[in-house]
Coordinates of C-alpha atoms in Angstrom, one line a residue:
Chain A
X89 CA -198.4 108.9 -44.5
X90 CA -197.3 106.7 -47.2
X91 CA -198.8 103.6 -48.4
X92 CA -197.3 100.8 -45.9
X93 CA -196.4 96.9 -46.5
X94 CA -197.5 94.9 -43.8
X95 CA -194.2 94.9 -41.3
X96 CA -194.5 98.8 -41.7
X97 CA -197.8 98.8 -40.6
X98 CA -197.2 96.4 -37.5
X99 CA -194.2 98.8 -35.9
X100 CA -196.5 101.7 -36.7
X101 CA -199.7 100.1 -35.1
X102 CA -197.4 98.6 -32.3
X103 CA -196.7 102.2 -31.5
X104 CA -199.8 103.5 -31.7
X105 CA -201.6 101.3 -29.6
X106 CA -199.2 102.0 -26.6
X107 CA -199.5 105.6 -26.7
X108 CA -203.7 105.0 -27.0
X109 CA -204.4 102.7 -24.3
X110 CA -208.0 102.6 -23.6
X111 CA -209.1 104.4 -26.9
X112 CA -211.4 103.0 -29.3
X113 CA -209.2 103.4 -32.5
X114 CA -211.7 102.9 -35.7
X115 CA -210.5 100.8 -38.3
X116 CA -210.9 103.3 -40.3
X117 CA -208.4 105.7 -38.8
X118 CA -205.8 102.9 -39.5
X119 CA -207.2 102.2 -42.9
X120 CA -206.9 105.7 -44.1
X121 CA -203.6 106.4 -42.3
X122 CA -201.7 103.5 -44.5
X123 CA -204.0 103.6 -47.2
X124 CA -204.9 99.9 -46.4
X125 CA -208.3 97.9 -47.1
X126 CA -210.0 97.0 -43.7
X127 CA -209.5 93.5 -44.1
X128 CA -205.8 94.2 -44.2
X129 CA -205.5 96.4 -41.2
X130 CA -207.9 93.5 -39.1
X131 CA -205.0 90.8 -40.2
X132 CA -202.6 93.3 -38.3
X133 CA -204.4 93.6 -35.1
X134 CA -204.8 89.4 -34.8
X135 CA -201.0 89.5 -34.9
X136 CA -200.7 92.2 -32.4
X137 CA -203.2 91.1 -30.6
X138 CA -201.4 87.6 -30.8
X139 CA -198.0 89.1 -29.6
X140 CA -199.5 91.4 -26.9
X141 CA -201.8 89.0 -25.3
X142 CA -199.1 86.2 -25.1
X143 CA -196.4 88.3 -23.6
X144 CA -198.7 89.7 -21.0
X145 CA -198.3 93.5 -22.5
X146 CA -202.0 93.7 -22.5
X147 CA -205.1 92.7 -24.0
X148 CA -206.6 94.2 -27.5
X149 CA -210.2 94.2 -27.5
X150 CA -211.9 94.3 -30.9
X151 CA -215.3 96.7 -30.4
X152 CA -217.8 96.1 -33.3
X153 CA -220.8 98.0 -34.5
X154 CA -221.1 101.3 -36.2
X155 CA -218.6 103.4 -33.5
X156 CA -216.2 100.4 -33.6
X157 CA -212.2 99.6 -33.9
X158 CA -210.0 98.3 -31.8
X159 CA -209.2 99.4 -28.2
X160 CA -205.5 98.5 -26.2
X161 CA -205.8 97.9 -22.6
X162 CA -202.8 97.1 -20.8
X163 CA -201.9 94.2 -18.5
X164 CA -199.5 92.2 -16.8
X165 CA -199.2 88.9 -16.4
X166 CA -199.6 87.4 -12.9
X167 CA -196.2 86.0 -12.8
X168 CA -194.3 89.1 -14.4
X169 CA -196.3 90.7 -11.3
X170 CA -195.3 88.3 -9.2
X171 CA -191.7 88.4 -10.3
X172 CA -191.8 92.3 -10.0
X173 CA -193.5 92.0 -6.1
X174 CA -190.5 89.9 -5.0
X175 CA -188.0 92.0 -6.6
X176 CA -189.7 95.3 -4.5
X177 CA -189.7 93.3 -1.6
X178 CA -185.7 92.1 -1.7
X179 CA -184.6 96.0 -2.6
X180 CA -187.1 97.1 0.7
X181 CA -185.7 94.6 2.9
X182 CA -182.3 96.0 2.4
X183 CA -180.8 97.2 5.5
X184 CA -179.3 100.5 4.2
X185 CA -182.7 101.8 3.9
X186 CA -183.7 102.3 8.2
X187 CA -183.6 105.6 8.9
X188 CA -183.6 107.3 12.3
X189 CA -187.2 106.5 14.0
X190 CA -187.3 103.1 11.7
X191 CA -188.5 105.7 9.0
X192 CA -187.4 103.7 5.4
X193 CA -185.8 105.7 2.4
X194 CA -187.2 105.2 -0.6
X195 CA -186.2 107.8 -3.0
X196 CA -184.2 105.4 -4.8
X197 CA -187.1 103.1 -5.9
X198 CA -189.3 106.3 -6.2
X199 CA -186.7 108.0 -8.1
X200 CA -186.9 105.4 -10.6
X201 CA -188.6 105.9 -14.2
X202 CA -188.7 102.3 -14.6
X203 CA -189.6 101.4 -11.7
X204 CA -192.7 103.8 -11.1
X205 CA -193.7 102.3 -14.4
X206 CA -194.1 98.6 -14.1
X207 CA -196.0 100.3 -10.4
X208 CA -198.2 102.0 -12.8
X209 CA -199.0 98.7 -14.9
X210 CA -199.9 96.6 -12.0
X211 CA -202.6 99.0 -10.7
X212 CA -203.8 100.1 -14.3
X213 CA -203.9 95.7 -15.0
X214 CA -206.4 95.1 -11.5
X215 CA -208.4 98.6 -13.0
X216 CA -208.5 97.0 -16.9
X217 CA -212.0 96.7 -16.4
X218 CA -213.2 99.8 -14.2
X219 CA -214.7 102.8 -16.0
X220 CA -211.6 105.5 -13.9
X221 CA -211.5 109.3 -14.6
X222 CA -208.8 110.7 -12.7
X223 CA -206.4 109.4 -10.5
X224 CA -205.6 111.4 -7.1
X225 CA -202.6 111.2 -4.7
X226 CA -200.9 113.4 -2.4
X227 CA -198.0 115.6 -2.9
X228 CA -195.3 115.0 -2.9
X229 CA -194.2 111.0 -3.0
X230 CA -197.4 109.7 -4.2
X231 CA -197.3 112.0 -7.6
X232 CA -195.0 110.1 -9.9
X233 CA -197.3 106.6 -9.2
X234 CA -200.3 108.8 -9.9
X235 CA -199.0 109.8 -13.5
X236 CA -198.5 106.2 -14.2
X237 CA -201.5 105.4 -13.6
X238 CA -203.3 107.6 -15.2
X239 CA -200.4 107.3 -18.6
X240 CA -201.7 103.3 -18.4
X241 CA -205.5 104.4 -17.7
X242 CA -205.3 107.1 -19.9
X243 CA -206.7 109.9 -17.7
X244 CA -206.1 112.8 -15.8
X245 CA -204.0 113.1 -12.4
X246 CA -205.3 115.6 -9.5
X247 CA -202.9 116.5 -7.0
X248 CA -203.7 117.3 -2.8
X249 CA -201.5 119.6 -1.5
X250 CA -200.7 120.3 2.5
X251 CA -200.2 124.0 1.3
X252 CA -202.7 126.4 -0.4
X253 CA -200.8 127.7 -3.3
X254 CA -202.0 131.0 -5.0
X255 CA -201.2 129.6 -8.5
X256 CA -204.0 127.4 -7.6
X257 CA -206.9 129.0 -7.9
X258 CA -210.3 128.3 -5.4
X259 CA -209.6 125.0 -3.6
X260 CA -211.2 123.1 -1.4
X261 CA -210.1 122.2 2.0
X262 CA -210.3 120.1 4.7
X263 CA -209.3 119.2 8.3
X264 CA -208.1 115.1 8.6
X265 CA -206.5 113.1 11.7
X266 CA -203.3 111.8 10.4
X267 CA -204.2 108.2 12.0
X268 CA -200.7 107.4 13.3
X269 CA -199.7 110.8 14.7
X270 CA -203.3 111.5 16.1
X271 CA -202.6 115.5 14.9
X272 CA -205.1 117.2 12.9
X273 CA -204.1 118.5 9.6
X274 CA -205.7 120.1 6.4
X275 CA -205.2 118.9 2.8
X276 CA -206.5 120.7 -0.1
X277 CA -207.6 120.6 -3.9
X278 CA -207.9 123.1 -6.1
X279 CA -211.6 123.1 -7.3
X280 CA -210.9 123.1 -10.6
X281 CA -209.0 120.1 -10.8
X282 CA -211.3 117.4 -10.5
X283 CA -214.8 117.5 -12.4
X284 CA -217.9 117.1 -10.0
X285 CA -218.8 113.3 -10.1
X286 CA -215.8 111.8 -11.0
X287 CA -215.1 107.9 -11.1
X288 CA -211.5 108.3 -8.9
X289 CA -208.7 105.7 -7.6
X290 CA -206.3 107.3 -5.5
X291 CA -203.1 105.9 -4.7
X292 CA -200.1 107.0 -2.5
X293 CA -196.8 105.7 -2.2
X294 CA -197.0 104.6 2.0
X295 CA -199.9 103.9 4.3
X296 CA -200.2 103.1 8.2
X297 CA -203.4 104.1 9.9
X298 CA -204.8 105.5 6.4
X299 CA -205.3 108.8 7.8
X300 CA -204.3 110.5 4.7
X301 CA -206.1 108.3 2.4
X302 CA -209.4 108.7 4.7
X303 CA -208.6 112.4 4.2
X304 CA -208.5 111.9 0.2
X305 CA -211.6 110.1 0.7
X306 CA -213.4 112.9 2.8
X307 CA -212.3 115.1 0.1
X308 CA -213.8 113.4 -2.8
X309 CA -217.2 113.8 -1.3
X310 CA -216.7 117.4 -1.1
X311 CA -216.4 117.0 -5.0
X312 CA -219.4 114.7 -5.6
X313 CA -216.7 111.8 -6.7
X314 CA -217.0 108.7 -6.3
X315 CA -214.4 106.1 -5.2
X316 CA -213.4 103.2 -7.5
X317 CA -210.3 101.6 -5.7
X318 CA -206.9 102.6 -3.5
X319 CA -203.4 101.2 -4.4
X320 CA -200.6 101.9 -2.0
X321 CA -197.0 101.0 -2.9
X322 CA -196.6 99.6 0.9
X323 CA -198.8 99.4 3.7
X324 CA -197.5 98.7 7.4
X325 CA -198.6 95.7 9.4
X326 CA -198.8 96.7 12.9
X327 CA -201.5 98.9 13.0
X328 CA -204.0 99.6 16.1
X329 CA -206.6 100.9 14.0
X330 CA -206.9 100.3 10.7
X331 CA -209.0 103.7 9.4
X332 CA -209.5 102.1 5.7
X333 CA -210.2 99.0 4.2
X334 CA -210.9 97.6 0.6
X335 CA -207.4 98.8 -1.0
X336 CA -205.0 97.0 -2.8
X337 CA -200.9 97.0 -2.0
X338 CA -197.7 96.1 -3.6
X339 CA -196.3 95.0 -0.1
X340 CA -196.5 95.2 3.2
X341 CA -194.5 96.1 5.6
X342 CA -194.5 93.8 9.0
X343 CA -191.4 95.0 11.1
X344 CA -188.5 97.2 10.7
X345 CA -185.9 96.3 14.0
X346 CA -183.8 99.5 14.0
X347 CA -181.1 97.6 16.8
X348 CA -180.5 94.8 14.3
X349 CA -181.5 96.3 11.6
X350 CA -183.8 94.2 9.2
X351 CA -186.5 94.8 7.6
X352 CA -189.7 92.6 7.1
X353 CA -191.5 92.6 3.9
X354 CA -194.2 90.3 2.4
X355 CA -196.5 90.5 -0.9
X356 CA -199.3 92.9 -0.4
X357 CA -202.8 92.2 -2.1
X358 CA -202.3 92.6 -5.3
X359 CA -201.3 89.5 -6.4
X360 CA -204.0 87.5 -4.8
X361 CA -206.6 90.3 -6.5
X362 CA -205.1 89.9 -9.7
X363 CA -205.5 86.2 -9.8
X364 CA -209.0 87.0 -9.0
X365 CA -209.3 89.2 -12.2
X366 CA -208.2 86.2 -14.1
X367 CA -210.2 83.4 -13.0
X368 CA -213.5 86.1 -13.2
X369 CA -212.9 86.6 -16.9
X370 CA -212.0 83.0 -18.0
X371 CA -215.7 82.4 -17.1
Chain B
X771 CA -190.8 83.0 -25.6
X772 CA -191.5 80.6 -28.4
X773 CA -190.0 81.0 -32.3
X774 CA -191.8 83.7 -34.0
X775 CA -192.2 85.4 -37.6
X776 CA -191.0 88.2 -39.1
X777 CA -194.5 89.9 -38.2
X778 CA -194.4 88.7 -34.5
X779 CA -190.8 89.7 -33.7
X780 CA -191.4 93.4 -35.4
X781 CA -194.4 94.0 -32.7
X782 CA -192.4 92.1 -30.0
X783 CA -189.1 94.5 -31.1
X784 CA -191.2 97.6 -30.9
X785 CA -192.5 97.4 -27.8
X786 CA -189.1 96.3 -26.4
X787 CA -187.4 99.5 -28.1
X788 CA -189.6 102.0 -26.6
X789 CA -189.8 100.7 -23.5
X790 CA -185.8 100.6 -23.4
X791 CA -184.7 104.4 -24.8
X792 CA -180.9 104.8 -24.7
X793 CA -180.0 101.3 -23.8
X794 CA -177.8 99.3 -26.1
X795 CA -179.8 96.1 -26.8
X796 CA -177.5 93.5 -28.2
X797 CA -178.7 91.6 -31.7
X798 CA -178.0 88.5 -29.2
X799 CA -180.6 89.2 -26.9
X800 CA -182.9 89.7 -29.7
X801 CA -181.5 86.7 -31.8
X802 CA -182.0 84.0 -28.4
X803 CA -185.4 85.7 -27.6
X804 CA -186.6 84.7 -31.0
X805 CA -184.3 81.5 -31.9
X806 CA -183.7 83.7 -35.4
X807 CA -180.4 84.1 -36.7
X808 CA -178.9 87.9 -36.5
X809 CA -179.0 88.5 -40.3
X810 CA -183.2 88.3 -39.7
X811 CA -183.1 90.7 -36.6
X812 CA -180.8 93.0 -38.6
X813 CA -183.5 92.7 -41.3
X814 CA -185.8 93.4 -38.9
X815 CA -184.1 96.4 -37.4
X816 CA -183.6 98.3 -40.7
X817 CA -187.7 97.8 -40.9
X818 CA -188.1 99.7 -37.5
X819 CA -185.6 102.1 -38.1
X820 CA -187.2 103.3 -41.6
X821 CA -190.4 103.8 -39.5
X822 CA -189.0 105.1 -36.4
X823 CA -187.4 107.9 -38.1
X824 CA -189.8 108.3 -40.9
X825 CA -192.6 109.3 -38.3
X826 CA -190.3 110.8 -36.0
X827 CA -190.3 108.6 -32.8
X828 CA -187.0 108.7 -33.0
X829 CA -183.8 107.3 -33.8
X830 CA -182.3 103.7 -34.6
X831 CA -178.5 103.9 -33.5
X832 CA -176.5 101.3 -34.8
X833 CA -173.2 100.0 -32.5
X834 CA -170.6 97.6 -34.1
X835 CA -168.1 95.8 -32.3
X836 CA -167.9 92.9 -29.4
X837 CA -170.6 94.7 -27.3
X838 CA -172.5 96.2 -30.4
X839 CA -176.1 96.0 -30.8
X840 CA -178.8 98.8 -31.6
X841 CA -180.2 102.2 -29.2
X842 CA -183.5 103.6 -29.7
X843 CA -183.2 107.8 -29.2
X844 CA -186.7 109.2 -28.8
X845 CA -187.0 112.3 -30.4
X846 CA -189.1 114.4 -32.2
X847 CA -189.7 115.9 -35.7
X848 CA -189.4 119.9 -35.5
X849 CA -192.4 120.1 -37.0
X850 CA -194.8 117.5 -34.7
X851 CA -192.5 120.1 -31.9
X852 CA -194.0 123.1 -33.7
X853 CA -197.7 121.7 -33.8
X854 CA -197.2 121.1 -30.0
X855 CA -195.9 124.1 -29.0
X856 CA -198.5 126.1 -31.0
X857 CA -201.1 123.8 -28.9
X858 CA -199.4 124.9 -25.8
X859 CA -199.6 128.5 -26.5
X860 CA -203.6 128.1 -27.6
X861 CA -204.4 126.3 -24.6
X862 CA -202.2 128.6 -22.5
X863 CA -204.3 131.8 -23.9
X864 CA -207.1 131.3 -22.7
X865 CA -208.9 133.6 -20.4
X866 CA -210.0 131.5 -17.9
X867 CA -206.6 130.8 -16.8
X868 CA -206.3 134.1 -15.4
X869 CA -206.0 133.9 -11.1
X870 CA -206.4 136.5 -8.9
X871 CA -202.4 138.3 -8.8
X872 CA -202.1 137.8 -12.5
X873 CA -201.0 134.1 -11.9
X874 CA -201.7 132.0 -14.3
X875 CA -203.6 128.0 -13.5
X876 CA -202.0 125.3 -15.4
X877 CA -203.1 122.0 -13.4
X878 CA -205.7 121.1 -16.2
X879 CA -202.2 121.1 -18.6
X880 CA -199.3 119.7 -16.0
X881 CA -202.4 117.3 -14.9
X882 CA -202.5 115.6 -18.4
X883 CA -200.2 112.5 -18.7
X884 CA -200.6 112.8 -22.6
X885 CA -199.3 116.8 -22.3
X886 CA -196.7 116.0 -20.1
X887 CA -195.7 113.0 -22.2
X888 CA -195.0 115.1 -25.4
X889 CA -193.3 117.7 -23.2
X890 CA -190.8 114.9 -21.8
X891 CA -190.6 113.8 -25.3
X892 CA -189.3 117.5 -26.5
X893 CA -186.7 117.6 -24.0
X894 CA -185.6 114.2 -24.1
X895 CA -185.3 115.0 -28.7
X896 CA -183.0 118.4 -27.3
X897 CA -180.8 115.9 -25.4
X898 CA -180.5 112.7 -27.3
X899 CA -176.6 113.0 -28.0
X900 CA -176.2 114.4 -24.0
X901 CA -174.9 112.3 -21.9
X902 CA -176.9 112.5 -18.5
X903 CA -177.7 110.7 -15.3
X904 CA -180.6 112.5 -13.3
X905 CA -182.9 115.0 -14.0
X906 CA -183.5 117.0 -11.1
X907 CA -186.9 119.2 -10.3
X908 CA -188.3 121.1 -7.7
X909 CA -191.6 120.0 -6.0
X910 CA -194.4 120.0 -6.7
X911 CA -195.2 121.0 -10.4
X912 CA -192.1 120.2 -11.6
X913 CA -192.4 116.5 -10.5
X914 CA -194.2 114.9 -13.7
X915 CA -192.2 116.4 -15.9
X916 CA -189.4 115.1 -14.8
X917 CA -190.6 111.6 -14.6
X918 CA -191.5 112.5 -18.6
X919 CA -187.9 113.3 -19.4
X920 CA -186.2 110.9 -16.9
X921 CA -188.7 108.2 -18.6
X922 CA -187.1 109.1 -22.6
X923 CA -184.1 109.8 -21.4
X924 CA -184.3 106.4 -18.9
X925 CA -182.9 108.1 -16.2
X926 CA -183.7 108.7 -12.2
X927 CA -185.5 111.5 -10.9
X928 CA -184.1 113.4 -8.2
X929 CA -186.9 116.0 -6.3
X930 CA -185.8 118.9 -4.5
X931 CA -188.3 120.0 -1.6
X932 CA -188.7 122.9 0.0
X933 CA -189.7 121.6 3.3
X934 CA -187.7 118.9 5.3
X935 CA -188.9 115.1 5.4
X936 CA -187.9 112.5 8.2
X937 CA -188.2 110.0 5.5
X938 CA -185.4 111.2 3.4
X939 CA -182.2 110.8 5.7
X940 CA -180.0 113.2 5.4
X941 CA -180.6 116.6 3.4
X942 CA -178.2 118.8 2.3
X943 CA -180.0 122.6 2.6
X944 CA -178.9 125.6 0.9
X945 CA -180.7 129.2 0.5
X946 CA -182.0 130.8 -2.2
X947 CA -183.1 134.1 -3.1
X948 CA -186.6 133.8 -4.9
X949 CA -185.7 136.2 -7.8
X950 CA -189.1 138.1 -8.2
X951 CA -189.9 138.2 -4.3
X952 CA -186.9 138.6 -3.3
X953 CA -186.9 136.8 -0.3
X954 CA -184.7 134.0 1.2
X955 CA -185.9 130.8 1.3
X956 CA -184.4 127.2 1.9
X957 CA -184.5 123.9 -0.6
X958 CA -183.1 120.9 0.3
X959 CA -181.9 117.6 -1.4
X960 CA -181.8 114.1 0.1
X961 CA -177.8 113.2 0.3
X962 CA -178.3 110.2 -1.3
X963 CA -180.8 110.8 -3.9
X964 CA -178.1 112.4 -6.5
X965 CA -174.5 111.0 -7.2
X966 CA -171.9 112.9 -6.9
X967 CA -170.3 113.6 -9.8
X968 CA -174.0 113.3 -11.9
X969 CA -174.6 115.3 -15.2
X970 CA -177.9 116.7 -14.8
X971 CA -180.8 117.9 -16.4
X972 CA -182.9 120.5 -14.9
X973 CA -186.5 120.9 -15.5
X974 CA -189.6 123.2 -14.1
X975 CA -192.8 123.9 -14.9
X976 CA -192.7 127.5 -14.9
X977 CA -189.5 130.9 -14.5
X978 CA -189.7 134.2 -13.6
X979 CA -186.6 135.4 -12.8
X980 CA -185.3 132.2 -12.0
X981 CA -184.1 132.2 -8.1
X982 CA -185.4 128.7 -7.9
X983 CA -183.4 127.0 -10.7
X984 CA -180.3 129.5 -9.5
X985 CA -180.9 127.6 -6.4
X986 CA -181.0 124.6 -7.8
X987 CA -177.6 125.0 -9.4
X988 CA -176.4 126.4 -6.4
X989 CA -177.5 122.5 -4.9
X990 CA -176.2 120.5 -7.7
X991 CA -172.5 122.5 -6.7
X992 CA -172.7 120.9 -3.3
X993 CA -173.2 117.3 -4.9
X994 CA -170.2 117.7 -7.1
X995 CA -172.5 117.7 -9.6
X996 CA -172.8 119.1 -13.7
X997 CA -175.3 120.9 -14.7
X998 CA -176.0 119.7 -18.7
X999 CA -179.3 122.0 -19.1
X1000 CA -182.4 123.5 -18.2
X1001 CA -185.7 123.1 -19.2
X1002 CA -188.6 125.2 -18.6
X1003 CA -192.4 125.2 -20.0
X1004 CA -193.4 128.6 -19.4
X1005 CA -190.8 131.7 -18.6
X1006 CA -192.0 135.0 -18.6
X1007 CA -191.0 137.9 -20.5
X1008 CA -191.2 140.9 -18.1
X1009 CA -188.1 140.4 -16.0
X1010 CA -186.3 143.2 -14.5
X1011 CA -183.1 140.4 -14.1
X1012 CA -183.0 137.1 -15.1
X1013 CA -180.5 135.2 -12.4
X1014 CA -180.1 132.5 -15.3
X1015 CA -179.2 132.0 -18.9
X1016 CA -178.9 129.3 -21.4
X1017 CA -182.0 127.3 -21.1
X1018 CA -184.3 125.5 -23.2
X1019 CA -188.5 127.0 -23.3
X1020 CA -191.5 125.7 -24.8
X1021 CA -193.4 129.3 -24.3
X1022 CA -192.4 132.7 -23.4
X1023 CA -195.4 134.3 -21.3
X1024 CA -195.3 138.3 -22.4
X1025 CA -198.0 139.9 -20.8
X1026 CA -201.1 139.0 -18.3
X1027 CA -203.8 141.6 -18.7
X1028 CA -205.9 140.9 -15.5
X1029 CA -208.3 143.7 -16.3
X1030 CA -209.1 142.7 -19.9
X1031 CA -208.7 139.2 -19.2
X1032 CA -205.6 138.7 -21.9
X1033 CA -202.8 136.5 -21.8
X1034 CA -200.5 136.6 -24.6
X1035 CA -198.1 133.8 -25.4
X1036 CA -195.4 133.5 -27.9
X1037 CA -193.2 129.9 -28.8
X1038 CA -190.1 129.6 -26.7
X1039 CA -186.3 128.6 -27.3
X1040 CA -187.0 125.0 -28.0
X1041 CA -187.9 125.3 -31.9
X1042 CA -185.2 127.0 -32.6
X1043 CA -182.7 124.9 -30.4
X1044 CA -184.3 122.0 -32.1
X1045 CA -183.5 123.2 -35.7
X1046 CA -179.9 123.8 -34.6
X1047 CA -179.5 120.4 -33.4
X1048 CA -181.1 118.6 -37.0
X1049 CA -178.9 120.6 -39.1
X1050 CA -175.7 119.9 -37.2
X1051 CA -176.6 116.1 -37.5
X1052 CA -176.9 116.6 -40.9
X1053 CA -173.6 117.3 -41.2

């Protein structure tokens, strides 16, 4: 690349830093790619850091020693979350969405690059300061939350499947009591896909007993993973037996009336857990 | 947001512009955002724009008039295309991969949200001057890259199953006949997860003769629906018929030698596709 002036540098940086997140980017690397003295290229990052910090994009943590630089970890800011929770919960709540047996469509929101994105942020933001390898789900809904994750986080994605697929290679099965159905089912992984002793958060688009999650979970120990967190887009309310617990949700879901037809939404737990985040690292 | 400098509002203007691909930003929004007058922000823009297309992140689009502003098209240098697909084609040839039936296992690749990312980005660079409102996929390993193309292309997802969920409504179901087995099988679509009338953009992970995408043309007919292209990253070579034609590849599988443990791999259409498009642009 060509020697840069400073407003070069900081659009090329800028861009750089959101397609890294969580890499430790030498200074070096940003030295020799605009032909830039050090002290120049750490002038840049305070004003990015200034810029990214204040507008809640995420924070840029400088990492010094030998095998140091500059590492991007995304964020949000509570109330852009908190703004983004309400807005989910007023395009839930719209009638339209009951389906026969009080089932809600969601396709729309799902179906929704955007949308899945800001989804992805808010879990990556509570993870900022987890060590994660790979993010699981379930096929088919929970996949397009799983790759945000893991674009924010930076890592790999492994998918369950209720099939066995022959372009799969060995995989790994297991029986699991969908919680609100009572029926036993099997979900699979292909062996290959997730290294033994993984640090994993899972996350799926819906959850009432937490039958399939507690499946997921099942699995993982068949892998030698270990668990790190849960996120579920919603979670429903009435619930005889919750089979999980720890997780974190977007909302939840407290009554659909399919004779009048409304839906009840609140915030899920994410808000409150992201508050916690901030008060832990102010100290 | 508080006034800010020429080096704060170029990090600020960044991050908006990629995070809002072919959306016409007004130089008001920009102008009120940072209490700068429009000459700065057009100052501004011709700084982005220089670096945008100079490292091949794609395009700055200026639009005069009343509801004028600027459009960021992602896209991609052929070259940073070529280096990718030559990646592709190294990964994909490597013994390993090799499953029992000659099939091929590609989760490690479809799994990365870095890989699928530059795919998405390919696509979306073949389609910048299209005009197009979903992109449509099959489940399951189509899914994230069509969350990759609908992200750069900032347009919904619609997922085509092959089973039928009560969570979707109503599903409009066709048959297909898979092209290399031969045998009929059904897909479905959710009613209202396409518009009628949509231009779309189809995209799958891997084709073989192609009965699923013929399929899922046959679908987009019963939505009223355009197809605008398809997308593929892996087709194979040894095809008695192919059931389709005009679509976009990043690699062409020629031949899987189970016994020898081979797989050879060549580039597919989208180099030279890609080529076409930059030299009649240049016009």
């Amino acid at each position: 690349m060509k020697k840069l002036k400073r407003s070069g540098r900081l659009v090329d940086m800028t861009h750089f830093l959101l397609q890294h997140p969580h890499e430790v980017i030498s200074l070096t690397h940003f030295s020799e790619r605009y032909h830039s003295a050090k002290s120049s290229i750490s002038e840049d990052l305070v004003i990015i850091k200034e810029i990214f910090e204040g507008e809640g994009y995420g924070s840029l943590l400088t990492i010094s020693g030998a095998s140091g630089g500059v590492k991007f970890i995304p964020r949000i800011h509570r109330e852009q979350a908190e703004e983004f929770v309400n807005d989910v919960i007023k395009q839930l709540a719209v009638p339209e969405r009951i389906l026969p047996g009080g089932y809600l469509y969601m396709m729309d929101l799902l179906g929704n690059p955007k949308f899945i994105q800001r989804l992805g942020q808010v879990f990556a933001s509570l993870l900022a300061n987890e060590k994660i390898d790979a993010v699981l789900t379930v096929a088919t809904k929970g996949i397009p939350l799983a790759y945000a994750v893991g674009q924010f986080l930076n890592v790999p994605v492994s998918i369950v499947r209720r099939d066995h697929l022959v372009t799969e290679g060995s995989m790994v099965s297991i029986n699991y009591v969908s919680g609100s159905s009572k029926r036993i089912q099997t979900m699979t992984l292909a062996r290959r896909s997730l290294a033994p002793g993984s640090r994993v958060f899972i996350v799926d688009d819906f959850m009432k007993a937490g039958g399939t999650i507690r499946g997921m979970m099942d699995l993982l120990e068949e892998f030698q993973a270990e668990l790190v967190g849960i996120g579920v887009l919603v979670e429903t309310v009435e619930v005889e037996e919750r089979l999980i617990d720890g997780y974190m949700s977007i909302t939840k879901l407290s009554n659909v009336d399919v004779r009048n037809k409304t839906i009840k939404v609140e915030p899920g737990s994410v808000l409150e857990l992201l508050q916690t985040v901030e008060v832990e690292e102010k100290k």
